[in-house]
Amino acid sequence: MGLSQPEEPTCCPDQVTVKRKVLSFCPSSTMSTSLPHLVIFFITYHIHKLESAEFRVMGPGHPVTAIVGENIVLPCHLSPRMSAENMEVRWFRSEFFSVVHLYHGGKDQYGKQMPDYHERTELLKDGILDGNVSLQILNIRRSDEGQYNCFVQDGSFYEEALLELKIAGLGSNPLISVASHQDGGIRMVCQSAGWYPEPKVLWRDLSGKELPSLSEAKSLGDSGLFETENSIIIKERSNQNLSCLIRNTILNQEKQSTVYIADSFFPRVNPWMVALSVNLLVLFGFIGLTVYLFKIKGKHLGEINDLQSELDWRRNIVCPANVTLDPDTAHPELVLSEDGKSVRWGDTEEDVPNKPERFDYWECVLGCEGFTAGRHCWEVEVEDGRYWAVGVARESVGRKGEIICNPEGGIWAVEWDWDQFRALTSPETPLPLSQAPSRIWVCLDCGRGQVTFIDAGAEAPIFTFPPGSVPGERIRPWLWVWEGSRLRLRP
């Protein structure tokens, strides 16, 4: 004898499913059939719950900011901490199938990844056993900005977190250039590119006081980043130490460039043409006449002194310093002319003594003459070359090994490097010239500690190192030539 088996209900023969199927119930007219079905439902529900772990997917709770061109990690993890090694991790944008990165079956799946993210994403698996499913995006682009979904699925259970990625672009150093003479002053232009979002541009004087802009133009480039151009008019003897500052308001970071505008840059009757064409007698007569007119108008005596200072510069250009090159300082690959006026680069080293004063790394040479006081100008002619630099150096500049070609290393110069013209500041200052000048005036003011470079052919200023930047020690002419270049000192 044995116990009799209860009869199976006949209304829904497939009603009980142990795995992954959701139970359905058939209507019954008796409580005797409904109660067993209810018990079976709860048993199956709990079995299903054991198959898929429950968790929450946690994001940062605030926007994540990334800089264009750099890498960023989008944080995401499971709570409570548990291994996600055998789960599906899907990072996507607005749509489920807009896959940024997919991890499934214990490995990365790139077949469904959006082309924009190809070879730019990495699921950080170092912490995946602890539920860390953060995503790293390489070489951030402007188009990466927006919302991201961190989706994690285990069996039939899934959760997701939404986070926002903001993009910021820290653009190039401001380039300050002289645009034109306008309204009795000089119109200066500040340009920069690579900013996002739209940057804030400020002009400031030496004391940090903000100056009003004349005009401002901003546009989006092909990469989706902002390019900006801002202009200002400055007057003579006012605001001559000028800074252009560009700020990223999201990063609260900024870049700044500063220039000094000498009085001689301001509009007169073509001052550089006058300086090169009139003789000393005319200049002195002009001084007398100017003094007379200023006295009649009651101008301050300081303005007369400023004019005298400018005319002294002109006189120095009319009567330039006679500068020659010192063969004892010349790099072994440099060839000097017999008169010491010309230097060229040779492709082999000369058999010369290795003296302590000789440059042995960079192809440099110093002038024989040194200056500690007064104003001195000399002209350098570019006879040939794609790589060269002209300027001045302090007597104690390093000669052995690699040297620093900027004021910190004791050198004040401008450089032409193939197709780029720049001042050797720290950092370097690009100069808005598309062609190399053929003749350059180098003007040293020992009293003010200042060096000015003038394009002798165009009769226009190139760049001025600000007053006080050149120390009060013996200063000598400095040249650098390389790869077929040739420079000559005139006359």
XYZ file of C-alpha atoms in Angstrom:
491
model
C 0.000 0.000 0.000
C 1.133 3.563 -0.593
C -0.033 7.064 -0.472
C -2.106 8.189 -3.419
C -0.643 11.040 -5.609
C -2.716 14.207 -5.978
C -4.104 14.796 -9.383
C -2.456 17.485 -11.556
C -4.634 20.389 -12.477
C -5.792 20.141 -16.011
C -6.582 23.740 -16.843
C -2.920 24.810 -17.380
C -0.614 21.807 -17.826
C 2.518 24.043 -18.447
C 1.891 26.289 -15.513
C 4.946 25.393 -13.367
C 8.359 26.447 -14.786
C 11.414 26.241 -12.589
C 13.905 28.345 -14.628
C 13.626 31.866 -16.075
C 9.950 31.607 -17.029
C 7.408 33.843 -15.409
C 4.533 31.853 -13.873
C 1.045 32.294 -15.215
C -2.153 31.501 -13.432
C -5.352 30.017 -14.773
C -8.581 31.089 -13.241
C -10.113 28.504 -10.971
C -13.462 28.307 -9.362
C -12.180 26.587 -6.234
C -9.707 27.635 -3.562
C -8.330 24.068 -3.553
C -6.627 24.636 -6.894
C -5.608 28.332 -6.425
C -3.729 27.807 -3.164
C -1.221 25.210 -4.490
C -0.579 27.437 -7.494
C 0.195 30.398 -5.250
C 2.662 28.334 -3.206
C 4.398 27.135 -6.370
C 4.659 30.746 -7.661
C 6.485 31.978 -4.558
C 8.853 28.998 -4.559
C 9.735 29.585 -8.206
C 10.134 33.351 -7.646
C 12.696 32.783 -4.915
C 14.579 30.254 -7.057
C 14.703 32.890 -9.823
C 15.990 35.486 -7.369
C 18.869 33.190 -6.406
C 19.955 32.848 -10.056
C 20.558 36.641 -10.548
C 22.235 38.758 -7.915
C 20.567 42.041 -7.092
C 22.610 45.226 -6.955
C 22.538 48.909 -7.689
C 24.669 50.642 -10.299
C 26.229 53.792 -8.876
C 27.603 56.762 -10.823
C 29.416 59.859 -9.525
C 26.243 61.871 -8.883
C 27.715 64.977 -10.528
C 28.967 65.891 -14.011
C 32.462 64.733 -14.983
C 34.651 67.299 -16.771
C 37.268 66.289 -19.358
C 39.831 68.367 -21.266
C 40.067 68.041 -25.037
C 43.003 65.854 -26.049
C 43.412 64.247 -22.628
C 42.036 60.987 -21.166
C 39.120 60.702 -18.745
C 37.655 57.953 -16.550
C 33.864 57.727 -16.220
C 33.361 56.204 -12.738
C 30.783 53.463 -12.193
C 30.526 50.612 -9.653
C 28.112 48.084 -8.186
C 26.586 48.385 -4.739
C 26.998 46.239 -2.741
C 30.484 45.434 -4.005
C 30.506 42.169 -5.944
C 32.280 40.666 -8.912
C 31.105 41.826 -12.333
C 33.511 39.550 -14.191
C 30.723 37.343 -15.563
C 28.151 40.082 -16.065
C 27.385 42.195 -19.108
C 28.637 45.760 -18.882
C 27.352 48.110 -21.553
C 28.249 51.775 -21.858
C 26.018 53.589 -24.345
C 24.836 57.058 -25.254
C 21.222 58.040 -25.939
C 20.153 54.669 -27.377
C 20.797 51.177 -26.038
C 22.478 50.071 -29.254
C 24.643 53.230 -29.540
C 27.454 51.274 -27.925
C 30.417 53.162 -26.539
C 31.917 50.010 -25.003
C 30.568 46.469 -24.462
C 31.929 43.804 -22.107
C 30.230 40.404 -22.274
C 31.212 36.795 -21.774
C 34.329 37.785 -19.857
C 35.856 39.885 -22.651
C 35.434 43.120 -24.568
C 33.138 43.021 -27.597
C 34.021 45.589 -30.264
C 31.742 44.447 -33.068
C 28.874 46.754 -32.108
C 30.965 49.726 -30.983
C 30.280 53.118 -32.565
C 33.067 54.104 -35.008
C 33.764 57.366 -33.129
C 35.015 55.351 -30.151
C 37.088 52.791 -32.034
C 40.373 52.162 -30.176
C 39.523 54.977 -27.745
C 37.851 53.099 -24.869
C 39.006 50.747 -22.151
C 36.994 49.063 -19.405
C 39.202 49.244 -16.319
C 39.261 45.615 -15.204
C 41.657 45.971 -12.263
C 38.700 46.419 -9.947
C 36.066 44.385 -11.777
C 36.106 41.676 -9.057
C 35.022 44.395 -6.628
C 32.287 45.692 -8.900
C 34.247 48.549 -10.464
C 33.100 48.902 -14.089
C 34.543 52.357 -14.816
C 35.287 53.297 -18.431
C 38.315 55.207 -19.685
C 37.977 57.285 -22.865
C 41.196 58.278 -24.611
C 41.967 61.480 -26.516
C 38.811 63.338 -25.581
C 37.005 65.142 -28.395
C 34.456 67.936 -28.377
C 31.848 65.469 -29.734
C 32.202 63.257 -26.632
C 30.197 65.705 -24.541
C 26.785 64.494 -23.333
C 25.072 61.789 -21.305
C 26.353 58.232 -20.829
C 24.579 55.157 -19.485
C 26.428 52.597 -17.374
C 24.304 49.443 -17.809
C 25.075 46.194 -15.948
C 23.104 42.965 -16.369
C 23.376 39.674 -14.487
C 21.047 37.000 -15.850
C 17.679 38.655 -16.146
C 18.405 41.306 -13.541
C 19.844 44.633 -14.612
C 20.395 48.142 -13.357
C 21.910 51.270 -14.869
C 23.235 54.686 -13.893
C 23.180 57.893 -15.883
C 26.083 60.346 -15.820
C 26.993 63.504 -17.711
C 30.328 64.281 -19.368
C 31.252 67.923 -19.870
C 34.049 68.925 -22.233
C 36.483 71.795 -21.735
C 39.157 73.052 -24.092
C 42.259 74.900 -22.876
C 43.421 76.691 -26.002
C 46.732 78.012 -27.256
C 48.789 80.749 -25.647
C 47.469 84.176 -26.729
C 49.287 85.683 -29.702
C 49.532 89.467 -29.445
C 50.338 91.384 -32.614
C 50.300 94.936 -33.946
C 47.459 95.291 -36.443
C 47.561 98.944 -37.514
C 47.731 102.583 -36.471
C 44.271 103.812 -35.515
C 42.779 106.861 -33.783
C 46.185 108.234 -32.834
C 47.299 104.961 -31.261
C 48.075 101.366 -32.097
C 45.438 98.696 -32.588
C 46.672 95.509 -30.899
C 45.108 92.131 -31.638
C 45.030 89.071 -29.373
C 44.331 85.719 -31.059
C 43.969 82.180 -29.748
C 42.254 78.907 -30.722
C 41.201 75.594 -29.184
C 38.881 76.833 -26.410
C 35.637 75.321 -25.121
C 33.225 76.540 -23.988
C 33.363 80.119 -25.241
C 36.263 81.734 -23.352
C 36.486 85.084 -21.609
C 39.115 87.511 -22.958
C 40.610 90.332 -20.861
C 43.177 93.051 -21.531
C 45.189 94.295 -18.558
C 47.895 96.870 -17.951
C 51.050 96.468 -15.859
C 49.177 97.051 -12.598
C 46.556 94.427 -13.463
C 43.826 96.936 -14.257
C 41.327 95.698 -16.822
C 41.249 97.666 -20.089
C 38.221 98.027 -22.407
C 38.275 96.082 -25.678
C 37.671 97.667 -29.057
C 36.135 94.604 -30.713
C 35.743 90.884 -30.203
C 35.065 88.042 -32.625
C 34.583 84.376 -31.712
C 33.853 81.451 -34.004
C 33.689 77.663 -33.899
C 36.417 75.877 -35.823
C 36.145 72.560 -37.644
C 36.911 70.669 -34.436
C 34.031 72.354 -32.601
C 36.378 74.491 -30.502
C 36.277 78.257 -30.248
C 38.692 80.621 -31.962
C 38.831 84.148 -30.591
C 40.188 87.477 -31.802
C 40.057 90.533 -29.571
C 41.454 94.002 -30.274
C 42.301 97.099 -28.271
C 43.697 100.567 -29.027
C 46.521 101.835 -26.842
C 47.900 105.338 -26.772
C 51.468 106.546 -26.464
C 52.897 106.611 -22.926
C 49.865 104.761 -21.558
C 49.238 101.060 -21.006
C 52.450 100.122 -22.778
C 52.933 96.992 -20.667
C 50.020 95.066 -22.105
C 48.692 91.619 -21.206
C 46.052 89.523 -22.952
C 44.441 86.936 -20.680
C 42.069 84.190 -21.873
C 40.137 82.207 -19.274
C 38.213 78.926 -19.387
C 35.279 79.516 -17.051
C 34.602 75.797 -16.416
C 38.175 74.853 -15.529
C 38.858 78.275 -13.984
C 42.220 78.170 -15.762
C 43.747 80.824 -17.959
C 46.584 81.579 -20.340
C 48.292 84.935 -20.642
C 50.796 86.714 -22.855
C 52.458 90.065 -22.206
C 54.204 92.527 -24.491
C 55.873 95.865 -24.023
C 55.163 98.524 -26.638
C 57.978 101.061 -26.962
C 57.196 104.712 -27.698
C 58.869 104.364 -31.080
C 56.096 102.047 -32.247
C 53.473 104.784 -32.132
C 52.434 106.627 -35.290
C 54.520 109.546 -36.430
C 55.690 110.552 -39.852
C 57.058 107.046 -40.520
C 59.714 107.208 -37.761
C 61.857 104.380 -39.040
C 62.032 105.862 -42.527
C 63.022 109.182 -40.974
C 65.637 107.429 -38.853
C 67.238 105.814 -41.872
C 67.046 108.740 -44.254
C 67.818 111.998 -42.435
C 71.190 113.133 -41.150
C 72.217 114.253 -37.720
C 71.867 117.950 -38.544
C 68.207 117.560 -39.473
C 67.579 115.499 -36.362
C 69.076 118.100 -34.064
C 67.097 120.810 -35.828
C 63.948 118.746 -35.321
C 64.744 118.483 -31.613
C 65.087 122.254 -31.308
C 61.862 122.899 -33.169
C 60.001 120.314 -31.117
C 61.261 121.775 -27.854
C 60.102 125.226 -28.978
C 56.647 123.986 -29.902
C 56.263 122.069 -26.674
C 57.212 125.168 -24.662
C 54.627 127.242 -26.516
C 51.910 124.661 -25.807
C 52.978 124.273 -22.176
C 53.709 120.582 -22.429
C 55.390 118.842 -19.557
C 59.182 118.628 -19.693
C 58.968 114.848 -19.374
C 57.468 114.630 -22.868
C 60.500 116.424 -24.269
C 62.752 113.920 -22.563
C 60.764 111.073 -24.115
C 61.171 112.614 -27.558
C 64.907 113.083 -26.962
C 65.138 109.399 -25.984
C 63.453 108.329 -29.200
C 65.692 110.510 -31.334
C 68.725 109.040 -29.593
C 67.569 105.659 -30.877
C 67.273 107.013 -34.384
C 70.765 108.482 -34.152
C 72.123 105.091 -33.069
C 70.552 103.444 -36.124
C 71.989 106.086 -38.420
C 75.410 105.509 -36.773
C 75.367 101.779 -35.962
C 77.899 99.977 -33.794
C 80.722 98.260 -35.668
C 80.308 94.633 -34.598
C 82.525 91.677 -35.559
C 82.413 87.990 -34.646
C 84.742 86.314 -32.166
C 86.322 83.171 -33.742
C 87.360 81.840 -30.324
C 83.659 81.394 -29.402
C 82.478 79.881 -32.717
C 81.166 76.311 -32.738
C 83.479 73.940 -34.702
C 80.837 73.550 -37.453
C 80.729 77.296 -38.122
C 82.884 79.009 -40.742
C 83.710 82.693 -40.206
C 84.871 85.110 -42.890
C 88.306 86.696 -42.588
C 86.833 90.086 -41.717
C 84.702 88.561 -38.949
C 81.514 89.922 -40.498
C 79.985 86.741 -41.911
C 79.255 83.262 -40.535
C 77.896 80.162 -42.253
C 77.116 76.595 -41.250
C 79.434 73.886 -42.531
C 78.551 70.213 -42.704
C 81.846 69.168 -41.053
C 83.644 70.309 -37.929
C 86.626 72.592 -38.293
C 89.924 71.593 -36.680
C 89.953 74.284 -34.002
C 91.184 74.262 -30.381
C 88.582 73.301 -27.801
C 88.819 76.472 -25.777
C 86.672 77.101 -22.662
C 84.942 80.026 -24.379
C 83.948 77.981 -27.474
C 80.388 76.686 -27.949
C 80.485 72.904 -28.416
C 76.801 71.876 -28.639
C 74.703 74.558 -30.343
C 76.067 76.208 -33.500
C 76.518 79.628 -31.875
C 79.036 82.475 -32.011
C 79.418 85.701 -30.002
C 80.477 89.139 -31.107
C 83.875 90.442 -30.116
C 82.365 93.628 -28.737
C 80.660 93.770 -25.362
C 78.435 96.523 -23.987
C 77.706 97.565 -20.419
C 76.247 101.079 -20.924
C 74.551 103.210 -23.553
C 72.473 102.336 -26.626
C 73.873 100.248 -29.462
C 72.384 99.047 -32.755
C 73.719 96.775 -35.470
C 72.206 95.218 -38.571
C 72.219 91.509 -39.413
C 71.577 90.415 -42.989
C 70.156 86.946 -43.711
C 72.012 85.836 -46.826
C 70.697 82.278 -46.801
C 69.087 79.871 -44.413
C 66.099 78.083 -42.988
C 67.332 77.874 -39.390
C 68.914 80.889 -37.674
C 68.598 83.230 -34.714
C 69.938 86.705 -33.897
C 70.137 88.596 -30.629
C 72.347 89.232 -27.630
C 73.795 87.122 -24.820
C 75.379 87.912 -21.508
C 79.127 87.454 -21.172
C 78.659 84.511 -18.777
C 76.328 82.507 -21.082
C 77.018 78.771 -21.026
C 79.308 77.519 -23.778
C 79.598 73.766 -23.083
C 76.817 71.253 -23.558
C 73.199 72.038 -24.277
C 72.250 75.609 -23.371
C 68.875 77.255 -22.764
C 68.149 79.740 -25.553
C 65.956 82.195 -23.652
C 66.428 84.937 -21.022
C 66.725 82.326 -18.268
C 69.783 80.990 -20.081
C 71.188 84.456 -20.697
C 70.035 84.875 -24.325
C 67.577 87.436 -25.782
C 66.880 86.668 -29.431
C 64.416 86.038 -32.261
C 64.520 82.834 -34.298
C 63.462 81.662 -37.755
C 62.843 77.912 -37.786
C 62.004 76.758 -41.329
C 58.663 78.568 -41.671
C 58.003 79.893 -38.176
C 59.239 83.126 -36.643
C 59.312 83.396 -32.867
C 60.825 85.326 -29.985
C 62.886 83.106 -27.690
C 60.985 83.985 -24.541
C 59.925 81.460 -21.904
C 57.641 80.060 -23.240
C 58.384 81.045 -26.836
C 56.290 83.837 -28.396
C 55.112 83.237 -32.004
C 55.568 86.297 -34.226
C 53.061 87.115 -37.008
C 55.442 87.017 -39.979
C 54.892 84.605 -42.867
C 58.319 85.271 -44.409
C 61.706 85.617 -42.808
C 63.045 89.191 -42.673
C 66.094 89.678 -44.865
C 67.617 92.382 -42.621
C 67.160 92.852 -38.886
C 68.230 95.693 -36.613
C 69.271 94.525 -33.122
C 69.004 97.445 -30.680
C 70.381 97.130 -27.138
C 69.571 99.686 -24.424
C 71.865 98.850 -21.506
C 70.403 101.592 -19.335
C 66.868 100.198 -19.552
C 67.926 96.558 -19.796
C 65.943 96.192 -23.025
C 66.438 94.621 -26.471
C 64.406 95.637 -29.550
C 64.329 93.930 -32.956
C 63.317 95.873 -36.093
C 62.636 94.596 -39.616
C 65.006 96.890 -41.533
C 63.423 96.037 -44.883
C 59.817 96.709 -43.846
C 60.868 99.437 -41.389
C 58.615 97.913 -38.750
C 59.139 96.679 -35.187
C 59.355 92.923 -34.694
C 59.596 92.331 -30.944
C 60.807 94.041 -27.765
C 61.948 92.321 -24.598
C 60.531 94.457 -21.758
C 62.677 96.905 -19.769
C 64.699 95.321 -17.005
C 64.846 91.899 -18.636
C 68.525 92.229 -19.630
C 70.830 92.203 -16.566
C 73.407 94.869 -15.859
C 76.451 92.909 -17.008
C 78.516 92.808 -20.182
C 76.286 91.973 -23.144
C 77.589 90.688 -26.499
C 75.999 90.090 -29.931
C 74.885 86.461 -30.420
C 74.157 84.481 -33.617
C 73.040 80.905 -34.260
C 73.118 79.300 -37.728
C 72.414 75.763 -38.871
C 71.918 73.620 -41.987
C 73.223 75.845 -44.752
C 72.353 79.144 -43.093
C 74.518 82.242 -43.569
C 74.350 85.557 -41.678
C 76.309 88.757 -42.231
C 76.859 91.800 -40.029
C 76.445 95.099 -41.847
C 78.051 97.352 -42.852
